[in-house]
PDB file of C-alpha atoms in Angstrom:
ATOM      1  CA  UNK A   1     105.563 121.358  59.143  1.00  0.00           C
ATOM      2  CA  UNK A   2     103.901 119.568  62.274  1.00  0.00           C
ATOM      3  CA  UNK A   3     106.422 119.813  65.307  1.00  0.00           C
ATOM      4  CA  UNK A   4     106.897 116.103  65.714  1.00  0.00           C
ATOM      5  CA  UNK A   5     105.546 114.423  69.059  1.00  0.00           C
ATOM      6  CA  UNK A   6     107.900 113.740  71.813  1.00  0.00           C
ATOM      7  CA  UNK A   7     107.828 109.586  72.393  1.00  0.00           C
ATOM      8  CA  UNK A   8     106.466 108.498  76.196  1.00  0.00           C
ATOM      9  CA  UNK A   9     107.668 105.836  77.701  1.00  0.00           C
ATOM     10  CA  UNK A  10     107.334 103.950  80.892  1.00  0.00           C
ATOM     11  CA  UNK A  11     110.029 101.871  82.230  1.00  0.00           C
ATOM     12  CA  UNK A  12     110.499  99.216  84.667  1.00  0.00           C
ATOM     13  CA  UNK A  13     113.320  96.954  85.715  1.00  0.00           C
ATOM     14  CA  UNK A  14     113.720  95.100  82.316  1.00  0.00           C
ATOM     15  CA  UNK A  15     111.109  96.840  80.139  1.00  0.00           C
ATOM     16  CA  UNK A  16     110.361 100.361  78.468  1.00  0.00           C
ATOM     17  CA  UNK A  17     106.253  99.800  77.223  1.00  0.00           C
ATOM     18  CA  UNK A  18     105.796 102.601  74.475  1.00  0.00           C
ATOM     19  CA  UNK A  19     102.161 104.106  74.052  1.00  0.00           C
ATOM     20  CA  UNK A  20     102.139 104.072  69.990  1.00  0.00           C
ATOM     21  CA  UNK A  21     101.673 107.303  68.545  1.00  0.00           C
ATOM     22  CA  UNK A  22      98.823 107.554  65.149  1.00  0.00           C
ATOM     23  CA  UNK A  23     101.823 107.733  62.757  1.00  0.00           C
ATOM     24  CA  UNK A  24     103.299 104.984  64.529  1.00  0.00           C
ATOM     25  CA  UNK A  25     100.146 102.888  64.564  1.00  0.00           C
ATOM     26  CA  UNK A  26      99.696 103.247  60.568  1.00  0.00           C
ATOM     27  CA  UNK A  27     103.537 101.777  60.302  1.00  0.00           C
ATOM     28  CA  UNK A  28     102.600  99.229  62.680  1.00  0.00           C
ATOM     29  CA  UNK A  29      99.664  98.147  60.593  1.00  0.00           C
ATOM     30  CA  UNK A  30     101.723  98.923  56.878  1.00  0.00           C
ATOM     31  CA  UNK A  31     105.655  97.835  58.224  1.00  0.00           C
ATOM     32  CA  UNK A  32     106.040  96.580  61.622  1.00  0.00           C
ATOM     33  CA  UNK A  33     109.665  96.322  61.368  1.00  0.00           C
ATOM     34  CA  UNK A  34     109.765  99.616  60.174  1.00  0.00           C
ATOM     35  CA  UNK A  35     108.513 100.548  63.355  1.00  0.00           C
ATOM     36  CA  UNK A  36     110.830  98.257  65.226  1.00  0.00           C
ATOM     37  CA  UNK A  37     114.013 100.321  63.468  1.00  0.00           C
ATOM     38  CA  UNK A  38     112.693 103.530  64.533  1.00  0.00           C
ATOM     39  CA  UNK A  39     112.872 102.361  68.224  1.00  0.00           C
ATOM     40  CA  UNK A  40     116.001 100.345  67.301  1.00  0.00           C
ATOM     41  CA  UNK A  41     114.515  97.064  68.123  1.00  0.00           C
ATOM     42  CA  UNK A  42     115.891  93.542  66.743  1.00  0.00           C
ATOM     43  CA  UNK A  43     113.266  92.927  63.507  1.00  0.00           C
ATOM     44  CA  UNK A  44     110.785  89.606  63.655  1.00  0.00           C
ATOM     45  CA  UNK A  45     108.486  87.541  61.431  1.00  0.00           C
ATOM     46  CA  UNK A  46     105.414  89.744  62.502  1.00  0.00           C
ATOM     47  CA  UNK A  47     103.659  87.412  59.918  1.00  0.00           C
ATOM     48  CA  UNK A  48     103.099  84.951  62.317  1.00  0.00           C
ATOM     49  CA  UNK A  49     100.961  87.302  64.426  1.00  0.00           C
ATOM     50  CA  UNK A  50      98.428  88.398  62.358  1.00  0.00           C
ATOM     51  CA  UNK A  51      96.256  89.619  64.338  1.00  0.00           C
ATOM     52  CA  UNK A  52      98.830  92.705  65.204  1.00  0.00           C
ATOM     53  CA  UNK A  53      97.834  94.387  62.172  1.00  0.00           C
ATOM     54  CA  UNK A  54      94.261  94.255  62.626  1.00  0.00           C
ATOM     55  CA  UNK A  55      94.249  94.960  65.655  1.00  0.00           C
ATOM     56  CA  UNK A  56      96.294  97.899  65.280  1.00  0.00           C
ATOM     57  CA  UNK A  57      93.822  99.297  62.852  1.00  0.00           C
ATOM     58  CA  UNK A  58      90.585  99.128  65.491  1.00  0.00           C
ATOM     59  CA  UNK A  59      92.835 101.009  67.665  1.00  0.00           C
ATOM     60  CA  UNK A  60      93.836 103.480  65.355  1.00  0.00           C
ATOM     61  CA  UNK A  61      90.135 104.264  64.234  1.00  0.00           C
ATOM     62  CA  UNK A  62      89.552 104.385  67.891  1.00  0.00           C
ATOM     63  CA  UNK A  63      91.830 106.996  68.433  1.00  0.00           C
ATOM     64  CA  UNK A  64      91.256 109.113  65.479  1.00  0.00           C
ATOM     65  CA  UNK A  65      87.411 109.247  66.655  1.00  0.00           C
ATOM     66  CA  UNK A  66      88.204 110.014  70.543  1.00  0.00           C
ATOM     67  CA  UNK A  67      91.864 112.559  70.631  1.00  0.00           C
ATOM     68  CA  UNK A  68      91.034 113.250  74.118  1.00  0.00           C
ATOM     69  CA  UNK A  69      91.667 109.651  75.631  1.00  0.00           C
ATOM     70  CA  UNK A  70      94.037 108.980  72.833  1.00  0.00           C
ATOM     71  CA  UNK A  71      96.361 106.434  75.059  1.00  0.00           C
ATOM     72  CA  UNK A  72      93.136 104.790  76.089  1.00  0.00           C
ATOM     73  CA  UNK A  73      92.441 103.564  72.157  1.00  0.00           C
ATOM     74  CA  UNK A  74      96.619 103.068  71.334  1.00  0.00           C
ATOM     75  CA  UNK A  75      98.422  99.778  71.766  1.00  0.00           C
ATOM     76  CA  UNK A  76     101.320 100.204  74.485  1.00  0.00           C
ATOM     77  CA  UNK A  77     104.030  97.820  72.821  1.00  0.00           C
ATOM     78  CA  UNK A  78     106.215  96.050  75.408  1.00  0.00           C
ATOM     79  CA  UNK A  79     110.329  96.074  74.721  1.00  0.00           C
ATOM     80  CA  UNK A  80     113.353  94.318  76.305  1.00  0.00           C
ATOM     81  CA  UNK A  81     115.283  97.320  77.751  1.00  0.00           C
ATOM     82  CA  UNK A  82     118.689  95.092  77.486  1.00  0.00           C
ATOM     83  CA  UNK A  83     118.110  92.800  74.294  1.00  0.00           C
ATOM     84  CA  UNK A  84     116.171  95.634  72.365  1.00  0.00           C
ATOM     85  CA  UNK A  85     113.230  92.377  71.434  1.00  0.00           C
ATOM     86  CA  UNK A  86     109.605  94.109  70.773  1.00  0.00           C
ATOM     87  CA  UNK A  87     107.923  90.780  73.411  1.00  0.00           C
ATOM     88  CA  UNK A  88     104.518  92.112  73.201  1.00  0.00           C
ATOM     89  CA  UNK A  89     101.434  94.811  73.827  1.00  0.00           C
ATOM     90  CA  UNK A  90      99.254  95.605  76.540  1.00  0.00           C
ATOM     91  CA  UNK A  91      95.819  98.210  75.462  1.00  0.00           C
ATOM     92  CA  UNK A  92      92.676  99.186  76.934  1.00  0.00           C
ATOM     93  CA  UNK A  93      89.579  98.338  75.601  1.00  0.00           C
ATOM     94  CA  UNK A  94      88.008 101.415  75.692  1.00  0.00           C
ATOM     95  CA  UNK A  95      88.493 105.178  77.619  1.00  0.00           C
ATOM     96  CA  UNK A  96      87.135 105.279  81.069  1.00  0.00           C
ATOM     97  CA  UNK A  97      83.518 104.401  81.618  1.00  0.00           C
ATOM     98  CA  UNK A  98      81.030 106.244  83.846  1.00  0.00           C
ATOM     99  CA  UNK A  99      81.991 104.398  86.475  1.00  0.00           C
ATOM    100  CA  UNK A 100      85.806 105.047  85.929  1.00  0.00           C
ATOM    101  CA  UNK A 101      86.594 101.206  84.878  1.00  0.00           C
ATOM    102  CA  UNK A 102      88.300 100.198  82.534  1.00  0.00           C
ATOM    103  CA  UNK A 103      89.465  96.912  80.970  1.00  0.00           C
ATOM    104  CA  UNK A 104      93.150  95.384  79.909  1.00  0.00           C
ATOM    105  CA  UNK A 105      94.059  93.249  77.433  1.00  0.00           C
ATOM    106  CA  UNK A 106      97.134  92.230  75.949  1.00  0.00           C
ATOM    107  CA  UNK A 107      99.743  89.248  74.223  1.00  0.00           C
ATOM    108  CA  UNK A 108     103.504  88.630  75.184  1.00  0.00           C
ATOM    109  CA  UNK A 109     104.916  86.159  71.897  1.00  0.00           C
ATOM    110  CA  UNK A 110     105.354  82.753  73.396  1.00  0.00           C
ATOM    111  CA  UNK A 111     109.354  82.745  73.137  1.00  0.00           C
ATOM    112  CA  UNK A 112     109.305  85.542  75.621  1.00  0.00           C
ATOM    113  CA  UNK A 113     106.494  83.886  77.973  1.00  0.00           C
ATOM    114  CA  UNK A 114     107.411  82.687  81.759  1.00  0.00           C
ATOM    115  CA  UNK A 115     109.795  85.652  82.483  1.00  0.00           C
ATOM    116  CA  UNK A 116     107.590  87.744  84.312  1.00  0.00           C
ATOM    117  CA  UNK A 117     107.583  90.144  81.284  1.00  0.00           C
ATOM    118  CA  UNK A 118     103.324  90.416  81.300  1.00  0.00           C
ATOM    119  CA  UNK A 119     103.334  90.566  85.104  1.00  0.00           C
ATOM    120  CA  UNK A 120     105.797  93.677  85.261  1.00  0.00           C
ATOM    121  CA  UNK A 121     104.036  95.291  82.086  1.00  0.00           C
ATOM    122  CA  UNK A 122     100.868  95.001  83.742  1.00  0.00           C
ATOM    123  CA  UNK A 123     101.334  96.216  87.307  1.00  0.00           C
ATOM    124  CA  UNK A 124     103.128  99.204  85.682  1.00  0.00           C
ATOM    125  CA  UNK A 125     100.213  99.816  83.236  1.00  0.00           C
ATOM    126  CA  UNK A 126      97.841  99.552  85.785  1.00  0.00           C
ATOM    127  CA  UNK A 127      99.548 102.119  88.010  1.00  0.00           C
ATOM    128  CA  UNK A 128      99.940 104.432  84.852  1.00  0.00           C
ATOM    129  CA  UNK A 129      96.033 104.266  84.715  1.00  0.00           C
ATOM    130  CA  UNK A 130      95.520 104.600  88.276  1.00  0.00           C
ATOM    131  CA  UNK A 131      97.035 107.585  88.238  1.00  0.00           C
ATOM    132  CA  UNK A 132      94.376 109.289  85.727  1.00  0.00           C
ATOM    133  CA  UNK A 133      91.591 111.294  87.431  1.00  0.00           C
ATOM    134  CA  UNK A 134      89.162 108.776  85.603  1.00  0.00           C
ATOM    135  CA  UNK A 135      90.060 105.527  86.488  1.00  0.00           C
ATOM    136  CA  UNK A 136      89.362 103.719  89.582  1.00  0.00           C
ATOM    137  CA  UNK A 137      88.582 100.247  88.877  1.00  0.00           C
ATOM    138  CA  UNK A 138      90.215  98.046  86.144  1.00  0.00           C
ATOM    139  CA  UNK A 139      88.873  95.267  85.142  1.00  0.00           C
ATOM    140  CA  UNK A 140      89.836  91.620  83.183  1.00  0.00           C
ATOM    141  CA  UNK A 141      87.553  88.768  81.631  1.00  0.00           C
ATOM    142  CA  UNK A 142      89.601  85.844  81.888  1.00  0.00           C
ATOM    143  CA  UNK A 143      88.515  82.217  80.482  1.00  0.00           C
ATOM    144  CA  UNK A 144      87.471  79.970  83.307  1.00  0.00           C
ATOM    145  CA  UNK A 145      90.165  77.171  84.044  1.00  0.00           C
ATOM    146  CA  UNK A 146      92.580  79.600  82.781  1.00  0.00           C
ATOM    147  CA  UNK A 147      94.663  79.094  86.235  1.00  0.00           C
ATOM    148  CA  UNK A 148      98.565  80.887  84.352  1.00  0.00           C
ATOM    149  CA  UNK A 149      96.027  84.008  83.551  1.00  0.00           C
ATOM    150  CA  UNK A 150      94.331  83.891  87.359  1.00  0.00           C
ATOM    151  CA  UNK A 151      98.151  83.793  88.930  1.00  0.00           C
ATOM    152  CA  UNK A 152      99.743  86.522  86.278  1.00  0.00           C
ATOM    153  CA  UNK A 153      96.212  88.308  87.444  1.00  0.00           C
ATOM    154  CA  UNK A 154      96.654  87.810  91.210  1.00  0.00           C
ATOM    155  CA  UNK A 155     100.190  89.172  91.092  1.00  0.00           C
ATOM    156  CA  UNK A 156      98.744  92.562  90.026  1.00  0.00           C
ATOM    157  CA  UNK A 157      96.326  92.957  92.462  1.00  0.00           C
ATOM    158  CA  UNK A 158      93.465  91.550  91.116  1.00  0.00           C
ATOM    159  CA  UNK A 159      90.737  89.402  92.417  1.00  0.00           C
ATOM    160  CA  UNK A 160      87.886  87.332  91.140  1.00  0.00           C
ATOM    161  CA  UNK A 161      84.381  89.016  91.044  1.00  0.00           C
ATOM    162  CA  UNK A 162      82.261  86.338  92.134  1.00  0.00           C
ATOM    163  CA  UNK A 163      79.321  87.799  93.957  1.00  0.00           C
ATOM    164  CA  UNK A 164      79.357  90.083  90.674  1.00  0.00           C
ATOM    165  CA  UNK A 165      79.188  87.267  87.392  1.00  0.00           C
ATOM    166  CA  UNK A 166      76.793  88.304  85.431  1.00  0.00           C
ATOM    167  CA  UNK A 167      76.281  85.513  83.012  1.00  0.00           C
ATOM    168  CA  UNK A 168      77.039  82.366  85.010  1.00  0.00           C
ATOM    169  CA  UNK A 169      76.789  80.401  81.343  1.00  0.00           C
ATOM    170  CA  UNK A 170      79.616  82.260  80.411  1.00  0.00           C
ATOM    171  CA  UNK A 171      83.121  81.163  79.213  1.00  0.00           C
ATOM    172  CA  UNK A 172      84.806  84.327  80.770  1.00  0.00           C
ATOM    173  CA  UNK A 173      85.287  85.658  84.534  1.00  0.00           C
ATOM    174  CA  UNK A 174      85.263  88.964  85.888  1.00  0.00           C
ATOM    175  CA  UNK A 175      88.423  90.089  87.566  1.00  0.00           C
ATOM    176  CA  UNK A 176      88.989  93.577  88.823  1.00  0.00           C
ATOM    177  CA  UNK A 177      91.638  95.772  91.078  1.00  0.00           C
ATOM    178  CA  UNK A 178      90.763  98.894  92.621  1.00  0.00           C
ATOM    179  CA  UNK A 179      92.649 101.734  93.182  1.00  0.00           C
ATOM    180  CA  UNK A 180      93.980 102.360  96.831  1.00  0.00           C
ATOM    181  CA  UNK A 181      94.069 104.676  98.779  1.00  0.00           C
ATOM    182  CA  UNK A 182      91.085 106.160  98.920  1.00  0.00           C
ATOM    183  CA  UNK A 183      91.177 109.971  98.431  1.00  0.00           C
ATOM    184  CA  UNK A 184      88.447 110.491 101.204  1.00  0.00           C
ATOM    185  CA  UNK A 185      90.970 108.368 103.701  1.00  0.00           C
ATOM    186  CA  UNK A 186      94.049 111.157 102.870  1.00  0.00           C
ATOM    187  CA  UNK A 187      91.489 113.278 103.796  1.00  0.00           C
ATOM    188  CA  UNK A 188      90.465 112.309 106.427  1.00  0.00           C
ATOM    189  CA  UNK A 189      94.200 112.034 108.141  1.00  0.00           C
ATOM    190  CA  UNK A 190      94.745 115.555 107.486  1.00  0.00           C
ATOM    191  CA  UNK A 191      91.931 116.623 108.877  1.00  0.00           C
ATOM    192  CA  UNK A 192      92.028 114.422 111.677  1.00  0.00           C
ATOM    193  CA  UNK A 193      95.808 115.317 112.362  1.00  0.00           C
ATOM    194  CA  UNK A 194      94.662 119.192 112.511  1.00  0.00           C
ATOM    195  CA  UNK A 195      91.286 118.897 114.676  1.00  0.00           C
ATOM    196  CA  UNK A 196      93.748 116.597 116.912  1.00  0.00           C
ATOM    197  CA  UNK A 197      96.198 119.276 117.104  1.00  0.00           C
ATOM    198  CA  UNK A 198      94.134 122.426 117.550  1.00  0.00           C
ATOM    199  CA  UNK A 199      92.273 120.307 120.771  1.00  0.00           C
ATOM    200  CA  UNK A 200      95.525 119.486 122.623  1.00  0.00           C
ATOM    201  CA  UNK A 201      96.271 123.192 122.852  1.00  0.00           C
ATOM    202  CA  UNK A 202      92.578 124.271 123.361  1.00  0.00           C
ATOM    203  CA  UNK A 203      92.572 121.355 126.386  1.00  0.00           C
ATOM    204  CA  UNK A 204      95.810 121.232 127.486  1.00  0.00           C
ATOM    205  CA  UNK A 205      96.526 117.576 126.135  1.00  0.00           C
ATOM    206  CA  UNK A 206      99.105 116.236 124.595  1.00  0.00           C
ATOM    207  CA  UNK A 207      99.200 117.178 121.009  1.00  0.00           C
ATOM    208  CA  UNK A 208     100.984 114.086 119.836  1.00  0.00           C
ATOM    209  CA  UNK A 209      98.172 112.007 121.599  1.00  0.00           C
ATOM    210  CA  UNK A 210      95.405 113.851 120.406  1.00  0.00           C
ATOM    211  CA  UNK A 211      96.526 114.316 117.038  1.00  0.00           C
ATOM    212  CA  UNK A 212      96.884 110.465 116.864  1.00  0.00           C
ATOM    213  CA  UNK A 213      93.497 110.336 117.952  1.00  0.00           C
ATOM    214  CA  UNK A 214      92.238 112.539 115.479  1.00  0.00           C
ATOM    215  CA  UNK A 215      93.861 111.138 112.413  1.00  0.00           C
ATOM    216  CA  UNK A 216      92.533 107.644 113.551  1.00  0.00           C
ATOM    217  CA  UNK A 217      89.174 108.931 113.759  1.00  0.00           C
ATOM    218  CA  UNK A 218      89.205 111.111 110.584  1.00  0.00           C
ATOM    219  CA  UNK A 219      90.243 107.331 108.960  1.00  0.00           C
ATOM    220  CA  UNK A 220      87.724 105.516 110.504  1.00  0.00           C
ATOM    221  CA  UNK A 221      84.794 107.998 109.367  1.00  0.00           C
ATOM    222  CA  UNK A 222      85.926 108.631 105.823  1.00  0.00           C
ATOM    223  CA  UNK A 223      86.370 105.006 105.330  1.00  0.00           C
ATOM    224  CA  UNK A 224      83.005 104.274 106.174  1.00  0.00           C
ATOM    225  CA  UNK A 225      82.461 107.103 103.221  1.00  0.00           C
ATOM    226  CA  UNK A 226      84.786 105.623 100.883  1.00  0.00           C
ATOM    227  CA  UNK A 227      83.520 102.147 101.449  1.00  0.00           C
ATOM    228  CA  UNK A 228      79.757 103.237 100.304  1.00  0.00           C
ATOM    229  CA  UNK A 229      80.902 105.073  97.489  1.00  0.00           C
ATOM    230  CA  UNK A 230      82.761 102.562  96.600  1.00  0.00           C
ATOM    231  CA  UNK A 231      79.722  99.445  97.004  1.00  0.00           C
ATOM    232  CA  UNK A 232      77.385 102.620  94.779  1.00  0.00           C
ATOM    233  CA  UNK A 233      79.850 102.035  91.993  1.00  0.00           C
ATOM    234  CA  UNK A 234      80.300  98.329  91.979  1.00  0.00           C
ATOM    235  CA  UNK A 235      76.264  98.360  91.711  1.00  0.00           C
ATOM    236  CA  UNK A 236      76.529 100.789  88.834  1.00  0.00           C
ATOM    237  CA  UNK A 237      79.488  98.739  87.180  1.00  0.00           C
ATOM    238  CA  UNK A 238      77.203  95.484  87.770  1.00  0.00           C
ATOM    239  CA  UNK A 239      74.568  97.290  86.068  1.00  0.00           C
ATOM    240  CA  UNK A 240      76.698  98.183  83.222  1.00  0.00           C
ATOM    241  CA  UNK A 241      78.563  94.630  82.821  1.00  0.00           C
ATOM    242  CA  UNK A 242      75.132  93.086  82.927  1.00  0.00           C
ATOM    243  CA  UNK A 243      74.330  95.174  79.428  1.00  0.00           C
ATOM    244  CA  UNK A 244      77.117  93.677  77.803  1.00  0.00           C
TER     245      UNK A 244
END
């Protein structure tokens, strides 16, 4: 008998996000209320949300085809911590690309909108994704003129990628968020501090002053390389988007 997988979760002030395991994805398709009961959640009329089962089936097939990146193919259900309602979901459209980019989408049931739930959930899952070594950029494709969604994205650290809109006739826009701080800046800070302390000792100068100067120079030099790397990544990403 296979040992039962431990249920992972992400917790926020008001919410708990659960990435559904394969057996739970099947339950979502076959009996959503049984899935709710398994999480001690309040049952609901899921006939109103027919896309849930369809999306669940599509994502489940991706999970089975690419088990290494299962967390990027599943549905992350959003639940209320106190009132125990299943209020929505988030999901990635695919595994991280060669340009270290992922695209995120989601849904909140109408009764639970305008409570800040999506912003809270999106910020949390965005942080989880950026903690993954394969993710540096997160994308979203909101509809043009959708100011509510645009406002939500701004609150979650996204910006409109105006200069790289790949299809001017499209009904959607490209918004993106990049992981920060970059690794090279951290390296520059530590290396600069170390060299500054050594220089201070060698030249009999205050090590505090030389360490500070070294840290500033280290950050500045590595930041230049970071910018070059970021521009290169965005150029590759633009070419990737142009193929869509």
